[in-house]
C-alpha atoms as a PDB file:
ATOM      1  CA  UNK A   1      -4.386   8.304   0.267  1.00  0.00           C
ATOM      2  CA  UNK A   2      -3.024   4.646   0.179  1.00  0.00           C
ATOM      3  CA  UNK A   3      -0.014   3.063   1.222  1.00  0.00           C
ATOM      4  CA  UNK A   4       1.626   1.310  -1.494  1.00  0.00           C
ATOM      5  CA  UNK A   5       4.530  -0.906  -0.938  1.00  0.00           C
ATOM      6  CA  UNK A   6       6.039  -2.177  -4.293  1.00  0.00           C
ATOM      7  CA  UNK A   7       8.692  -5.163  -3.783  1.00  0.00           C
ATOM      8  CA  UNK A   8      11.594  -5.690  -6.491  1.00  0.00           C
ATOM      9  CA  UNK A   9      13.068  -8.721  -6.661  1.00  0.00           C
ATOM     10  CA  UNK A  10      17.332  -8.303  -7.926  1.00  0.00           C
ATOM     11  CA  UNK A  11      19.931 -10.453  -8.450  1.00  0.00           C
ATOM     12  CA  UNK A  12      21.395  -8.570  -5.719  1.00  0.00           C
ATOM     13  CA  UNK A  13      18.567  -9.039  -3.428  1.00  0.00           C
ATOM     14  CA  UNK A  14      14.965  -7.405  -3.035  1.00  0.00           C
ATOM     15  CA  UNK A  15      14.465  -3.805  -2.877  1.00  0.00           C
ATOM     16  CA  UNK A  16      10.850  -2.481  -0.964  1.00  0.00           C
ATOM     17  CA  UNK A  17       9.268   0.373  -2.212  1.00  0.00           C
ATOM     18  CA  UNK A  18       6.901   2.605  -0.097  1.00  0.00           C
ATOM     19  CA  UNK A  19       4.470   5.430  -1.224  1.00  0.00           C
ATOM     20  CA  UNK A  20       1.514   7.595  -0.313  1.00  0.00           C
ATOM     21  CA  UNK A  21       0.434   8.272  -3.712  1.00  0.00           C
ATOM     22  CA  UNK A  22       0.218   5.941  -7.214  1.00  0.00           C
ATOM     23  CA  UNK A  23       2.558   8.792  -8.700  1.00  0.00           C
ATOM     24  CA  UNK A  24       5.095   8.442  -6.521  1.00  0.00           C
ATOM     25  CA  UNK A  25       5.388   4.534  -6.505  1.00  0.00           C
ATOM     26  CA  UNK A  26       5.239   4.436 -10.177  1.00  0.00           C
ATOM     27  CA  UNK A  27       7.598   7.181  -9.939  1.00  0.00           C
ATOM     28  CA  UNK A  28       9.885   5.712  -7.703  1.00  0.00           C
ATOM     29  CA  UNK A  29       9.941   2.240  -9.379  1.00  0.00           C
ATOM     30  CA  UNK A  30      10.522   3.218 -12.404  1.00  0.00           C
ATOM     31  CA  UNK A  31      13.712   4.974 -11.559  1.00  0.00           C
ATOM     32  CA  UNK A  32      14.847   1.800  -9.819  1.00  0.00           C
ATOM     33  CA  UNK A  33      14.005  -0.341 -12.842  1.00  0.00           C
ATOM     34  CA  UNK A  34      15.876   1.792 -15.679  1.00  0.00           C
ATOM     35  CA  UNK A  35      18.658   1.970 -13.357  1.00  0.00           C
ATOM     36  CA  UNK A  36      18.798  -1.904 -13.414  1.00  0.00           C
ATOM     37  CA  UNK A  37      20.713  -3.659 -16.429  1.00  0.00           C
ATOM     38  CA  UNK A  38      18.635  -4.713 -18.800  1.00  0.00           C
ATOM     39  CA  UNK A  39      20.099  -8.349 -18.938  1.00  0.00           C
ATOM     40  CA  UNK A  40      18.567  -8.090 -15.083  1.00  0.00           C
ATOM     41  CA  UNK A  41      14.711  -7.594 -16.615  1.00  0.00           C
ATOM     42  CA  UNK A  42      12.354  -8.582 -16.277  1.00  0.00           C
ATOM     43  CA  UNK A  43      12.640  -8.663 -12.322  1.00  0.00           C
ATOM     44  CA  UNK A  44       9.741  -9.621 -10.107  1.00  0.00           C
ATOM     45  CA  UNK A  45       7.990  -7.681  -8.455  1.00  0.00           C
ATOM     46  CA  UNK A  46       4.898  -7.140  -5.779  1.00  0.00           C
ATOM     47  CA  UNK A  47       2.559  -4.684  -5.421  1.00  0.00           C
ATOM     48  CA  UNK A  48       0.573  -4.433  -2.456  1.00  0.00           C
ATOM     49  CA  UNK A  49      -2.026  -1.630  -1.930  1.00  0.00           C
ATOM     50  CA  UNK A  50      -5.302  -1.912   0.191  1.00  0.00           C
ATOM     51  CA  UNK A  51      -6.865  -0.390  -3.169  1.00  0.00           C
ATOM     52  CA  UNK A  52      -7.180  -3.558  -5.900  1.00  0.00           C
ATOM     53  CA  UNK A  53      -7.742  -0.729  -8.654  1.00  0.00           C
ATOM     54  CA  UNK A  54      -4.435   0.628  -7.673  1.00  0.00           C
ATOM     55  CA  UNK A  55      -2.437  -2.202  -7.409  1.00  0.00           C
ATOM     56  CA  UNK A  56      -3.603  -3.724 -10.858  1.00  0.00           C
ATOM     57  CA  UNK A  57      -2.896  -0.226 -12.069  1.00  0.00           C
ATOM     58  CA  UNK A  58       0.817  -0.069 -11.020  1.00  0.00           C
ATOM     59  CA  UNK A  59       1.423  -4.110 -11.641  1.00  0.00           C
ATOM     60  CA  UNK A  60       0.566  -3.508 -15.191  1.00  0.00           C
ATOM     61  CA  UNK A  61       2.658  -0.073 -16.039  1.00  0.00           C
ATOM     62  CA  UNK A  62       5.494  -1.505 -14.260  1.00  0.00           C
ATOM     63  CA  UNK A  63       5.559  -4.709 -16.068  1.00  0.00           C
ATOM     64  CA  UNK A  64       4.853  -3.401 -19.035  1.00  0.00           C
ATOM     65  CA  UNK A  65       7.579  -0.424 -18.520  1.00  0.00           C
ATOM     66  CA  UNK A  66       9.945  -3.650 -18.091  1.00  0.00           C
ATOM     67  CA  UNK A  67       8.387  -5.224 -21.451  1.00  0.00           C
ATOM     68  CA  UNK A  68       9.209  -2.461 -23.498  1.00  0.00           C
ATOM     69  CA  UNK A  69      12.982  -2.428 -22.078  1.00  0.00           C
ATOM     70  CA  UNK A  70      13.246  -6.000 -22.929  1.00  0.00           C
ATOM     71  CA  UNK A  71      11.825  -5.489 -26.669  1.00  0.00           C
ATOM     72  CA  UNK A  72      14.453  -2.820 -27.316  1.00  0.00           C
ATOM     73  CA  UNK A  73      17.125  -4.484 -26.031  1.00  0.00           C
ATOM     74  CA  UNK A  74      15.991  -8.027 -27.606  1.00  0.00           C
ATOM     75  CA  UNK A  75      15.930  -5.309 -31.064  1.00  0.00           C
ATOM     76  CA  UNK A  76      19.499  -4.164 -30.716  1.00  0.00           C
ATOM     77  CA  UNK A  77      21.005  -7.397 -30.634  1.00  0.00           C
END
């Protein structure tokens, strides 16, 4: 298994991240992100992982998690 760390960058300051498995950081992260105001996204964020496949992997879902949040709030205004 890999150690994933997965930095969040807020307006209220940088939240870390830390998992054993892909699940759980993308699990994890995404609970922190749709807890975040949407005005707030799309925050930066870091993933580090010893894996390159992995981090790639979790980079993309979680920016494109933060995409889709932006699109449907950018479709209710």
């Amino acid at each position: 298994m890999a150690t994933i760390a997965i930095l969040i960058g807020t307006q209220a300051g940088a939240r870390l991240l830390a998992a054993n498995s892909e699940r759980e950081a993308a699990l994890s992260a995404e609970a922190f992100l749709l807890r975040l105001p949407t005005r707030a996204l799309p925050a930066p964020l870091w993933v580090q992982c010893a894996d390159p496949a992995v981090t790639g992997r979790l980079t993309g879902y979680l920016s494109e998690l933060q995409a889709e949040q932006v699109r449907e709030r950018d479709a209710r205004v």
